[in-house]
Coordinates of N, CA, C and O in Angstrom, one line a residue:
M1 N 98.4 123.1 120.6 CA 97.2 122.2 120.6 C 97.1 121.3 119.4 O 96.8 120.1 119.6
G2 N 97.4 121.9 118.2 CA 97.4 121.1 117.0 C 98.4 120.0 117.1 O 98.1 118.8 116.7
K3 N 99.6 120.3 117.6 CA 100.7 119.3 117.7 C 100.3 118.2 118.6 O 100.5 117.0 118.4
K4 N 99.7 118.6 119.8 CA 99.3 117.6 120.8 C 98.3 116.6 120.2 O 98.3 115.4 120.4
R5 N 97.3 117.2 119.4 CA 96.2 116.4 118.8 C 96.8 115.4 117.8 O 96.4 114.3 117.8
L6 N 97.8 115.9 117.0 CA 98.4 115.1 116.0 C 99.2 113.9 116.7 O 99.1 112.8 116.2
K7 N 99.8 114.2 117.8 CA 100.5 113.2 118.5 C 99.6 112.2 119.1 O 99.9 111.0 119.0
F8 N 98.5 112.6 119.6 CA 97.5 111.7 120.2 C 96.9 110.8 119.1 O 96.8 109.6 119.3
R9 N 96.7 111.3 117.9 CA 96.1 110.5 116.9 C 97.2 109.5 116.4 O 96.9 108.3 116.1
G10 N 98.4 109.9 116.4 CA 99.5 109.0 115.9 C 99.7 107.8 116.9 O 100.1 106.8 116.5
T11 N 99.4 108.0 118.2 CA 99.6 106.9 119.1 C 98.4 106.1 119.4 O 98.4 105.2 120.2
G12 N 97.2 106.5 118.7 CA 96.0 105.8 118.9 C 96.1 104.4 118.4 O 96.6 104.1 117.3
K13 N 95.5 103.4 119.1 CA 95.6 102.0 118.7 C 94.3 101.7 117.9 O 93.2 102.2 118.2
F14 N 94.5 100.7 117.0 CA 93.3 100.2 116.2 C 92.4 99.4 117.2 O 92.9 98.5 117.8
P15 N 91.1 99.8 117.3 CA 90.2 99.2 118.2 C 89.7 97.8 117.7 O 88.5 97.7 117.5
A16 N 90.6 96.9 117.5 CA 90.2 95.6 116.8 C 89.2 94.8 117.7 O 88.2 94.3 117.1
V17 N 89.5 94.8 119.0 CA 88.6 94.0 119.9 C 87.2 94.6 119.9 O 86.2 93.9 119.8
I18 N 87.1 95.9 120.0 CA 85.8 96.6 120.1 C 85.0 96.4 118.8 O 83.8 96.1 118.8
L19 N 85.7 96.5 117.6 CA 85.1 96.3 116.3 C 84.6 94.9 116.2 O 83.5 94.6 115.7
F20 N 85.5 93.9 116.6 CA 85.1 92.5 116.5 C 83.8 92.2 117.3 O 82.9 91.5 116.9
L21 N 83.8 92.8 118.6 CA 82.6 92.5 119.4 C 81.4 93.2 118.9 O 80.3 92.6 119.0
C22 N 81.5 94.3 118.2 CA 80.3 95.0 117.6 C 79.8 94.1 116.4 O 78.6 93.9 116.3
G23 N 80.8 93.6 115.6 CA 80.4 92.7 114.5 C 79.8 91.4 115.0 O 78.8 90.9 114.5
F24 N 80.3 90.9 116.1 CA 79.8 89.6 116.7 C 78.4 89.8 117.2 O 77.5 89.0 117.0
L25 N 78.1 91.0 117.8 CA 76.8 91.3 118.3 C 75.8 91.4 117.2 O 74.7 90.9 117.2
L26 N 76.2 92.1 116.1 CA 75.3 92.2 114.9 C 75.1 90.8 114.3 O 74.0 90.5 113.9
G27 N 76.1 90.0 114.3 CA 76.0 88.7 113.7 C 75.1 87.8 114.5 O 74.5 86.9 114.0
T28 N 75.0 88.0 115.8 CA 74.1 87.2 116.7 C 72.6 87.7 116.6 O 71.7 87.0 116.7
L29 N 72.5 89.1 116.4 CA 71.2 89.7 116.4 C 70.4 89.5 115.1 O 69.2 89.2 115.0
L30 N 71.1 89.6 114.0 CA 70.5 89.6 112.6 C 69.8 88.2 112.4 O 68.7 88.2 111.9
P31 N 70.5 87.1 112.6 CA 69.8 85.8 112.4 C 68.5 85.7 113.2 O 67.5 85.1 112.7
N32 N 68.5 86.2 114.4 CA 67.3 86.1 115.3 C 66.2 86.9 114.6 O 65.0 86.5 114.7
V33 N 66.5 88.0 114.1 CA 65.5 88.9 113.5 C 65.0 88.3 112.1 O 63.8 88.3 111.8
L34 N 65.9 87.7 111.4 CA 65.5 87.2 110.0 C 65.3 85.7 110.0 O 65.1 85.2 108.9
W35 N 65.3 85.1 111.1 CA 65.2 83.6 111.2 C 64.0 83.0 110.4 O 64.2 82.0 109.7
R36 N 62.9 83.7 110.5 CA 61.7 83.1 109.8 C 61.7 83.3 108.3 O 60.8 82.9 107.6
M37 N 62.7 84.0 107.8 CA 62.7 84.2 106.4 C 63.5 83.1 105.6 O 63.0 82.0 105.5
E38 N 64.7 83.3 105.3 CA 65.4 82.3 104.5 C 66.7 81.8 105.2 O 67.4 80.9 104.7
W39 N 67.0 82.3 106.4 CA 68.2 81.9 107.1 C 68.1 80.4 107.4 O 69.1 79.7 107.4
Q40 N 66.9 80.0 107.8 CA 66.8 78.6 108.3 C 67.1 77.6 107.2 O 67.9 76.7 107.4
Q41 N 66.6 77.8 106.0 CA 66.9 76.9 104.9 C 68.3 76.9 104.5 O 68.9 75.9 104.3
K42 N 69.0 78.1 104.5 CA 70.4 78.2 104.2 C 71.3 77.5 105.2 O 72.2 76.8 104.8
T43 N 70.9 77.6 106.4 CA 71.7 77.0 107.5 C 71.7 75.5 107.3 O 72.7 74.8 107.4
M44 N 70.4 75.0 107.2 CA 70.2 73.5 107.1 C 71.0 73.0 105.9 O 71.7 72.0 106.0
A45 N 70.9 73.7 104.7 CA 71.6 73.3 103.5 C 73.1 73.2 103.7 O 73.8 72.3 103.3
S46 N 73.6 74.3 104.3 CA 75.1 74.4 104.5 C 75.6 73.3 105.4 O 76.7 72.7 105.2
V47 N 74.9 73.1 106.5 CA 75.4 72.1 107.5 C 75.3 70.7 106.9 O 76.1 69.8 107.1
Y48 N 74.2 70.5 106.1 CA 74.1 69.2 105.4 C 75.2 68.9 104.5 O 75.8 67.8 104.4
L49 N 75.5 70.0 103.7 CA 76.7 69.8 102.7 C 78.0 69.6 103.5 O 78.8 68.8 103.0
L50 N 78.1 70.3 104.6 CA 79.4 70.1 105.4 C 79.4 68.6 105.9 O 80.5 68.0 106.0
S51 N 78.3 68.1 106.3 CA 78.3 66.7 106.8 C 78.7 65.7 105.7 O 79.5 64.8 105.9
A52 N 78.1 66.0 104.5 CA 78.5 65.1 103.4 C 79.9 65.3 103.0 O 80.6 64.3 102.7
F53 N 80.4 66.5 103.0 CA 81.7 66.8 102.7 C 82.7 66.2 103.6 O 83.7 65.5 103.2
A54 N 82.4 66.3 104.9 CA 83.3 65.7 106.0 C 83.3 64.2 105.9 O 84.3 63.6 106.1
G55 N 82.1 63.7 105.6 CA 81.9 62.2 105.6 C 82.7 61.6 104.5 O 83.2 60.4 104.6
R56 N 83.0 62.3 103.4 CA 83.7 61.7 102.3 C 85.2 61.9 102.5 O 86.0 61.4 101.7
G57 N 85.6 62.6 103.6 CA 87.1 62.7 103.9 C 87.8 63.5 102.9 O 89.0 63.3 102.6
V58 N 87.1 64.5 102.3 CA 87.8 65.4 101.3 C 88.7 66.4 102.0 O 88.3 67.4 102.6
S59 N 90.0 66.1 102.1 CA 90.9 66.9 102.8 C 92.3 66.9 102.1 O 93.3 67.0 102.7
G60 N 92.2 66.6 100.8 CA 93.5 66.5 100.1 C 94.0 67.8 99.4 O 93.7 68.9 99.9
R61 N 94.6 67.5 98.3 CA 95.3 68.6 97.6 C 94.3 69.7 97.1 O 94.6 70.9 97.2
E62 N 93.2 69.2 96.5 CA 92.2 70.2 96.0 C 91.7 71.1 97.0 O 91.5 72.3 96.8
F63 N 91.3 70.5 98.1 CA 90.8 71.3 99.2 C 91.8 72.3 99.8 O 91.5 73.4 100.1
F64 N 93.0 71.8 99.9 CA 94.1 72.7 100.4 C 94.3 73.9 99.4 O 94.4 75.0 99.9
L65 N 94.3 73.6 98.1 CA 94.5 74.7 97.2 C 93.3 75.7 97.2 O 93.5 76.9 97.1
E66 N 92.1 75.2 97.4 CA 90.9 76.0 97.5 C 91.0 76.9 98.8 O 90.7 78.1 98.7
V67 N 91.3 76.3 99.9 CA 91.4 77.1 101.1 C 92.6 78.1 101.0 O 92.4 79.3 101.4
L68 N 93.7 77.7 100.4 CA 94.8 78.6 100.2 C 94.4 79.8 99.3 O 94.8 81.0 99.6
R69 N 93.7 79.5 98.3 CA 93.2 80.6 97.3 C 92.3 81.6 98.1 O 92.5 82.8 98.0
M70 N 91.3 81.0 98.8 CA 90.3 81.8 99.4 C 91.0 82.7 100.6 O 90.8 83.9 100.6
R71 N 91.6 82.0 101.5 CA 92.2 82.7 102.6 C 93.4 83.6 102.2 O 93.6 84.7 102.7
G72 N 94.3 83.0 101.4 CA 95.5 83.7 101.0 C 95.3 84.9 100.2 O 95.9 86.0 100.4
S73 N 94.3 84.9 99.3 CA 94.0 86.1 98.5 C 93.4 87.2 99.4 O 93.8 88.4 99.2
Y74 N 92.6 86.9 100.4 CA 92.1 87.9 101.3 C 93.2 88.5 102.1 O 93.3 89.7 102.3
F75 N 94.1 87.6 102.6 CA 95.2 88.1 103.4 C 96.1 89.0 102.6 O 96.5 90.1 103.0
L76 N 96.5 88.6 101.4 CA 97.3 89.4 100.5 C 96.7 90.7 100.1 O 97.4 91.8 100.1
L77 N 95.4 90.7 99.8 CA 94.7 91.9 99.4 C 94.7 92.9 100.6 O 95.0 94.1 100.4
S78 N 94.5 92.4 101.8 CA 94.5 93.3 103.0 C 95.9 93.9 103.2 O 96.0 95.1 103.4
V79 N 97.0 93.1 103.1 CA 98.3 93.7 103.3 C 98.6 94.7 102.2 O 99.2 95.8 102.5
L80 N 98.3 94.4 100.9 CA 98.5 95.4 99.9 C 97.7 96.7 100.1 O 98.2 97.8 99.7
C81 N 96.5 96.6 100.6 CA 95.7 97.8 100.9 C 96.4 98.7 101.9 O 96.1 99.9 102.0
G82 N 97.3 98.1 102.7 CA 98.0 98.9 103.7 C 98.9 99.9 103.1 O 99.2 100.9 103.7
F83 N 99.3 99.7 101.8 CA 100.1 100.7 101.1 C 99.2 101.8 100.4 O 99.8 102.5 99.6
S84 N 98.0 101.9 100.7 CA 97.1 102.9 100.2 C 96.1 103.4 101.2 O 96.1 102.9 102.4
V85 N 95.4 104.4 100.9 CA 94.4 105.0 101.8 C 93.2 104.0 102.0 O 92.4 104.2 102.9
F86 N 93.1 103.0 101.2 CA 92.0 102.0 101.4 C 92.2 101.1 102.5 O 91.3 100.4 102.9
G87 N 93.4 101.1 103.1 CA 93.6 100.2 104.2 C 92.8 100.5 105.5 O 92.4 99.6 106.2
V88 N 92.6 101.8 105.7 CA 91.8 102.1 106.9 C 90.4 101.6 106.9 O 90.0 100.9 107.8
P89 N 89.6 101.9 105.8 CA 88.2 101.3 105.8 C 88.2 99.8 105.7 O 87.4 99.1 106.3
L90 N 89.2 99.2 105.0 CA 89.2 97.8 104.8 C 89.5 97.1 106.2 O 88.8 96.1 106.5
A91 N 90.4 97.7 107.0 CA 90.6 97.1 108.3 C 89.4 97.2 109.2 O 89.1 96.2 109.9
V92 N 88.7 98.3 109.2 CA 87.5 98.5 110.0 C 86.4 97.5 109.6 O 85.9 96.7 110.4
V93 N 86.1 97.5 108.3 CA 85.1 96.6 107.8 C 85.5 95.1 107.9 O 84.6 94.3 108.2
G94 N 86.8 94.8 107.7 CA 87.2 93.4 107.8 C 87.0 92.8 109.2 O 86.5 91.7 109.3
I95 N 87.3 93.6 110.2 CA 87.1 93.1 111.6 C 85.7 93.0 111.9 O 85.2 92.0 112.6
L96 N 84.9 94.0 111.5 CA 83.4 93.9 111.7 C 82.8 92.6 111.1 O 82.0 91.9 111.7
L97 N 83.2 92.4 109.8 CA 82.7 91.2 109.1 C 83.2 89.9 109.8 O 82.4 88.9 109.8
L98 N 84.4 89.9 110.3 CA 84.9 88.7 111.0 C 84.1 88.4 112.2 O 83.7 87.2 112.4
G99 N 83.8 89.4 113.0 CA 82.9 89.2 114.2 C 81.5 88.8 113.8 O 80.9 87.9 114.4
G100 N 81.0 89.4 112.7 CA 79.7 89.1 112.3 C 79.6 87.7 111.7 O 78.6 87.0 112.0
E101 N 80.6 87.3 111.0 CA 80.6 85.9 110.5 C 80.6 84.9 111.6 O 79.8 83.9 111.5
I102 N 81.4 85.0 112.6 CA 81.4 84.1 113.7 C 80.2 84.1 114.5 O 79.6 83.1 114.8
G103 N 79.7 85.3 114.8 CA 78.4 85.4 115.6 C 77.2 84.8 114.8 O 76.4 84.1 115.4
A104 N 77.1 85.1 113.5 CA 76.0 84.6 112.7 C 76.1 83.0 112.6 O 75.1 82.4 112.7
L105 N 77.3 82.5 112.4 CA 77.4 81.1 112.3 C 77.0 80.3 113.6 O 76.2 79.4 113.5
L106 N 77.5 80.8 114.7 CA 77.1 80.2 116.0 C 75.6 80.3 116.3 O 74.9 79.4 116.7
T107 N 75.1 81.5 116.0 CA 73.6 81.8 116.3 C 72.8 80.9 115.4 O 71.8 80.3 115.8
M108 N 73.1 80.8 114.1 CA 72.3 80.1 113.2 C 72.3 78.6 113.5 O 71.3 77.9 113.4
S109 N 73.5 78.1 113.9 CA 73.6 76.7 114.3 C 72.7 76.4 115.5 O 72.1 75.3 115.5
I110 N 72.7 77.3 116.5 CA 71.9 77.1 117.7 C 70.4 77.2 117.3 O 69.6 76.4 117.8
L111 N 70.0 78.2 116.5 CA 68.6 78.3 116.1 C 68.1 77.1 115.3 O 67.0 76.7 115.5
Q112 N 69.0 76.5 114.5 CA 68.6 75.4 113.7 C 68.5 74.1 114.5 O 67.6 73.3 114.4
F113 N 69.5 73.8 115.4 CA 69.6 72.5 116.1 C 69.6 72.6 117.6 O 69.8 71.6 118.3
G114 N 69.3 73.8 118.2 CA 69.3 73.9 119.6 C 70.7 74.0 120.2 O 71.7 74.3 119.4
L115 N 70.9 73.8 121.4 CA 72.2 73.9 122.1 C 73.2 73.0 121.5 O 74.4 73.4 121.4
A116 N 72.8 71.8 121.0 CA 73.8 70.9 120.4 C 74.3 71.5 119.1 O 75.4 71.2 118.7
G117 N 73.5 72.4 118.5 CA 74.0 73.0 117.3 C 75.2 73.9 117.5 O 75.9 74.2 116.6
G118 N 75.3 74.4 118.7 CA 76.4 75.3 119.1 C 77.7 74.5 118.9 O 78.8 75.1 118.6
A119 N 77.7 73.2 119.2 CA 78.8 72.3 119.1 C 79.2 72.2 117.6 O 80.4 72.2 117.2
V120 N 78.2 72.2 116.7 CA 78.4 72.1 115.3 C 79.1 73.4 114.8 O 80.1 73.4 114.1
G121 N 78.5 74.5 115.3 CA 79.1 75.9 114.9 C 80.5 76.0 115.4 O 81.4 76.4 114.6
L122 N 80.8 75.5 116.6 CA 82.2 75.6 117.1 C 83.1 74.7 116.3 O 84.2 75.0 116.0
G123 N 82.5 73.5 115.9 CA 83.3 72.6 115.1 C 83.7 73.1 113.8 O 84.8 72.8 113.3
L124 N 82.9 74.0 113.2 CA 83.2 74.6 111.9 C 84.3 75.6 112.0 O 85.0 76.0 111.0
L125 N 84.5 76.1 113.2 CA 85.5 77.2 113.5 C 86.8 76.7 114.0 O 87.9 77.3 113.8
L126 N 86.8 75.5 114.6 CA 88.0 75.0 115.3 C 88.7 73.9 114.5 O 88.1 73.2 113.7
P127 N 90.1 73.9 114.6 CA 90.9 74.8 115.4 C 91.5 76.0 114.7 O 92.2 76.8 115.3
Q128 N 91.1 76.1 113.4 CA 91.8 77.2 112.6 C 91.6 78.6 113.1 O 92.5 79.4 113.0
Y129 N 90.4 78.9 113.6 CA 90.1 80.2 114.1 C 90.9 80.6 115.3 O 91.0 81.8 115.7
L130 N 91.5 79.7 116.0 CA 92.4 80.0 117.1 C 93.6 80.7 116.6 O 94.3 81.4 117.4
I131 N 93.9 80.5 115.3 CA 95.0 81.2 114.7 C 94.5 82.4 113.9 O 95.0 83.5 113.9
Y132 N 93.4 82.1 113.1 CA 92.9 83.2 112.2 C 92.5 84.4 113.0 O 92.8 85.6 112.5
L133 N 91.8 84.3 114.1 CA 91.3 85.4 114.9 C 92.4 86.3 115.4 O 92.4 87.5 115.0
P134 N 93.4 85.9 116.1 CA 94.4 86.8 116.6 C 95.3 87.3 115.5 O 95.7 88.5 115.5
V135 N 95.6 86.5 114.5 CA 96.4 87.0 113.4 C 95.7 88.0 112.5 O 96.3 89.0 112.1
T136 N 94.4 87.8 112.3 CA 93.7 88.8 111.5 C 93.6 90.1 112.2 O 93.7 91.2 111.6
M137 N 93.4 90.1 113.5 CA 93.3 91.3 114.3 C 94.7 92.0 114.3 O 94.7 93.2 114.1
Y138 N 95.7 91.3 114.4 CA 97.1 91.8 114.3 C 97.4 92.5 113.0 O 97.9 93.6 112.9
V139 N 97.0 91.7 111.9 CA 97.3 92.2 110.5 C 96.4 93.4 110.2 O 96.9 94.4 109.6
M140 N 95.2 93.4 110.6 CA 94.3 94.6 110.4 C 94.8 95.8 111.1 O 94.7 96.9 110.6
A141 N 95.4 95.6 112.3 CA 96.0 96.7 113.0 C 97.2 97.3 112.3 O 97.3 98.5 112.2
L142 N 98.0 96.4 111.7 CA 99.1 96.8 110.9 C 98.7 97.6 109.7 O 99.2 98.6 109.4
V143 N 97.7 97.0 109.0 CA 97.1 97.7 107.8 C 96.6 99.0 108.1 O 96.8 100.0 107.4
Y144 N 95.8 99.1 109.2 CA 95.2 100.4 109.6 C 96.3 101.4 109.9 O 96.2 102.6 109.4
E145 N 97.3 101.1 110.7 CA 98.3 102.0 111.0 C 99.2 102.5 109.9 O 99.5 103.6 109.7
Q146 N 99.5 101.5 109.0 CA 100.3 101.8 107.8 C 99.6 102.7 106.9 O 100.1 103.7 106.3
S147 N 98.3 102.4 106.6 CA 97.5 103.2 105.7 C 97.2 104.6 106.3 O 97.2 105.6 105.6
L148 N 97.0 104.7 107.6 CA 96.8 106.0 108.2 C 98.0 106.8 108.1 O 97.9 108.0 107.9
D149 N 99.2 106.2 108.2 CA 100.5 106.9 108.1 C 100.6 107.5 106.7 O 101.0 108.7 106.5
I150 N 100.2 106.7 105.7 CA 100.3 107.2 104.3 C 99.3 108.3 104.1 O 99.6 109.3 103.4
W151 N 98.1 108.1 104.6 CA 97.1 109.1 104.5 C 97.5 110.5 105.1 O 97.3 111.5 104.5
R152 N 98.1 110.4 106.3 CA 98.4 111.6 107.0 C 99.6 112.3 106.4 O 99.7 113.5 106.3
N153 N 100.6 111.5 106.0 CA 101.9 112.0 105.5 C 102.0 112.2 104.0 O 103.0 112.6 103.4
H154 N 100.9 111.7 103.3 CA 100.8 111.8 101.8 C 102.0 111.1 101.1 O 102.6 111.6 100.2
G155 N 102.4 110.0 101.6 CA 103.5 109.2 101.0 C 104.0 108.1 101.9 O 103.5 107.9 103.0
I156 N 104.9 107.2 101.3 CA 105.4 106.0 102.0 C 106.8 106.3 102.4 O 107.7 106.7 101.6
F157 N 107.1 106.0 103.7 CA 108.5 106.1 104.1 C 109.1 104.7 104.0 O 108.6 103.7 104.6
P158 N 110.2 104.5 103.3 CA 110.8 103.2 103.0 C 111.1 102.4 104.3 O 110.8 101.2 104.3
Q159 N 111.6 103.1 105.4 CA 111.9 102.3 106.6 C 110.6 101.7 107.2 O 110.6 100.6 107.6
K160 N 109.6 102.6 107.3 CA 108.3 102.1 107.8 C 107.7 101.0 107.0 O 107.1 100.1 107.5
A161 N 107.8 101.2 105.6 CA 107.2 100.2 104.7 C 107.9 98.9 104.8 O 107.3 97.8 104.8
S162 N 109.2 98.9 105.0 CA 110.0 97.6 105.1 C 109.6 96.9 106.4 O 109.5 95.7 106.5
N163 N 109.5 97.7 107.5 CA 109.1 97.1 108.8 C 107.7 96.5 108.7 O 107.4 95.4 109.3
Y164 N 106.8 97.2 108.1 CA 105.4 96.8 107.9 C 105.4 95.4 107.1 O 104.7 94.5 107.4
T165 N 106.2 95.4 106.0 CA 106.3 94.2 105.2 C 106.8 93.0 105.9 O 106.3 91.9 105.8
L166 N 107.9 93.3 106.7 CA 108.5 92.2 107.5 C 107.5 91.6 108.5 O 107.4 90.4 108.7
R167 N 106.8 92.5 109.2 CA 105.8 92.0 110.2 C 104.6 91.3 109.5 O 104.1 90.3 110.1
A168 N 104.2 91.8 108.4 CA 103.2 91.1 107.6 C 103.6 89.7 107.2 O 102.8 88.8 107.2
C169 N 104.8 89.6 106.8 CA 105.4 88.3 106.3 C 105.4 87.3 107.5 O 105.1 86.1 107.4
G170 N 105.8 87.8 108.7 CA 105.8 87.0 109.9 C 104.4 86.5 110.2 O 104.2 85.3 110.6
A171 N 103.4 87.4 110.1 CA 102.0 87.0 110.3 C 101.5 86.0 109.3 O 100.7 85.1 109.6
A172 N 102.0 86.1 108.1 CA 101.6 85.2 107.0 C 102.0 83.8 107.3 O 101.3 82.9 107.0
V173 N 103.2 83.6 107.9 CA 103.7 82.3 108.2 C 102.8 81.7 109.3 O 102.4 80.5 109.1
V174 N 102.4 82.4 110.3 CA 101.4 81.9 111.3 C 100.1 81.6 110.7 O 99.4 80.6 111.0
Y175 N 99.6 82.6 109.8 CA 98.3 82.4 109.2 C 98.3 81.1 108.3 O 97.3 80.5 108.2
F176 N 99.4 80.8 107.7 CA 99.5 79.6 106.9 C 99.3 78.4 107.7 O 98.7 77.4 107.2
A177 N 99.7 78.4 109.0 CA 99.5 77.3 109.9 C 98.0 77.1 110.1 O 97.5 76.0 110.2
G178 N 97.2 78.2 110.1 CA 95.8 78.1 110.2 C 95.2 77.5 109.0 O 94.2 76.7 109.1
I179 N 95.7 77.8 107.8 CA 95.2 77.2 106.6 C 95.5 75.7 106.6 O 94.6 74.9 106.2
L180 N 96.6 75.2 107.1 CA 96.9 73.8 107.2 C 95.9 73.1 108.2 O 95.4 72.0 107.9
L181 N 95.6 73.8 109.3 CA 94.7 73.2 110.3 C 93.3 73.1 109.7 O 92.6 72.1 109.9
E182 N 92.9 74.2 108.9 CA 91.5 74.1 108.3 C 91.4 73.0 107.2 O 90.4 72.4 107.1
T183 N 92.5 72.8 106.6 CA 92.5 71.8 105.5 C 92.6 70.4 106.0 O 91.8 69.5 105.6
Y184 N 93.4 70.1 107.0 CA 93.7 68.7 107.4 C 93.1 68.3 108.7 O 93.0 67.1 109.0
L185 N 92.8 69.3 109.6 CA 92.2 68.9 110.9 C 90.7 69.2 111.0 O 90.0 68.4 111.6
N186 N 90.3 70.4 110.5 CA 88.9 70.8 110.7 C 87.9 69.8 110.1 O 86.9 69.5 110.7
P187 N 88.1 69.2 108.9 CA 87.2 68.2 108.4 C 87.0 67.0 109.3 O 85.9 66.5 109.5
W188 N 88.1 66.6 110.0 CA 88.0 65.5 110.9 C 87.2 65.9 112.2 O 86.4 65.1 112.7
V189 N 87.4 67.2 112.6 CA 86.6 67.7 113.8 C 85.1 67.7 113.5 O 84.3 67.3 114.2
V190 N 84.8 68.3 112.3 CA 83.4 68.4 111.9 C 82.8 67.0 111.7 O 81.6 66.7 112.2
E191 N 83.5 66.1 111.1 CA 83.0 64.7 110.9 C 82.7 64.0 112.2 O 81.6 63.4 112.4
N192 N 83.6 64.2 113.2 CA 83.4 63.5 114.5 C 82.2 64.2 115.3 O 81.5 63.4 115.9
I193 N 82.1 65.5 115.2 CA 81.0 66.1 115.9 C 79.6 65.7 115.3 O 78.7 65.3 116.0
L194 N 79.5 65.8 114.0 CA 78.3 65.4 113.3 C 78.0 63.9 113.5 O 76.8 63.5 113.7
G195 N 79.0 63.1 113.6 CA 78.8 61.6 113.8 C 78.3 61.4 115.2 O 77.4 60.5 115.4
R196 N 78.8 62.1 116.2 CA 78.4 61.9 117.6 C 77.0 62.4 117.8 O 76.2 61.8 118.6
L197 N 76.7 63.5 117.2 CA 75.3 64.2 117.5 C 74.3 63.6 116.6 O 73.1 63.7 116.9
K198 N 74.7 62.9 115.5 CA 73.7 62.2 114.6 C 72.6 63.1 114.1 O 71.4 62.8 114.3
F199 N 73.0 64.2 113.5 CA 72.0 65.1 113.0 C 71.3 64.5 111.7 O 70.2 64.8 111.4
F200 N 72.0 63.7 111.0 CA 71.5 63.2 109.7 C 71.5 61.7 109.7 O 72.2 61.1 110.3

C-alpha cells in the first residue's frame, strides 16, 4: 500500500491550470470588494502613467534592461528554488499570484473605464503574456517536480538535475522572446489602444 501511494505521488502532475484559475478568480473578486477604497485611485494613476509612458515611445535600451532585470530575476530565482525544498511552495504561490495579477488587472480596468477598459487591460498584457503564461506554467511545473524530488529523496540526483537544467534553459530562451515582445511591441499596442479610445 505504501509503495503504491508513493508511486501515485511521484506521477502526480502539478495542477498549474487549477491554481491559475483559482488565482484569477481571487484577482477578479478582490477588486470588486475593495473598489470603493483605494483600488480606484491606483488604477487611474497607473493607466495614466502608462499612457504617458507609451506616448513618449520609451521602448529603448533602458526599458529593455529594466524588463530583463524584473522578469529575468524572477525566472532565475524560480529555477534556482527548484534545487531546494522551497521550490514547491514557490511554484504554488507563483501560479496563484500570476492568475491573481491578470484577473485583478482586467477587473480594475473594467471597473474604472467600463467595457472599453477591458481593451486597455488586454493591451497591457499582449502580446508578451501569450508567451509568459504557458512558459511560466511549464517552468513552475518543473520547479515543483524537481523540488518535490529533492524533498522526497533528501538529495539531488545529477542526471535529473542536468535534465531539469536543460529544460529550464530551453524555457528561458522562449521566455526571453516574451521579454523582447514586452519591450518593443507592447508599448506600441498600449499607445494605439489608448489613442483610439481617447481616455485622456
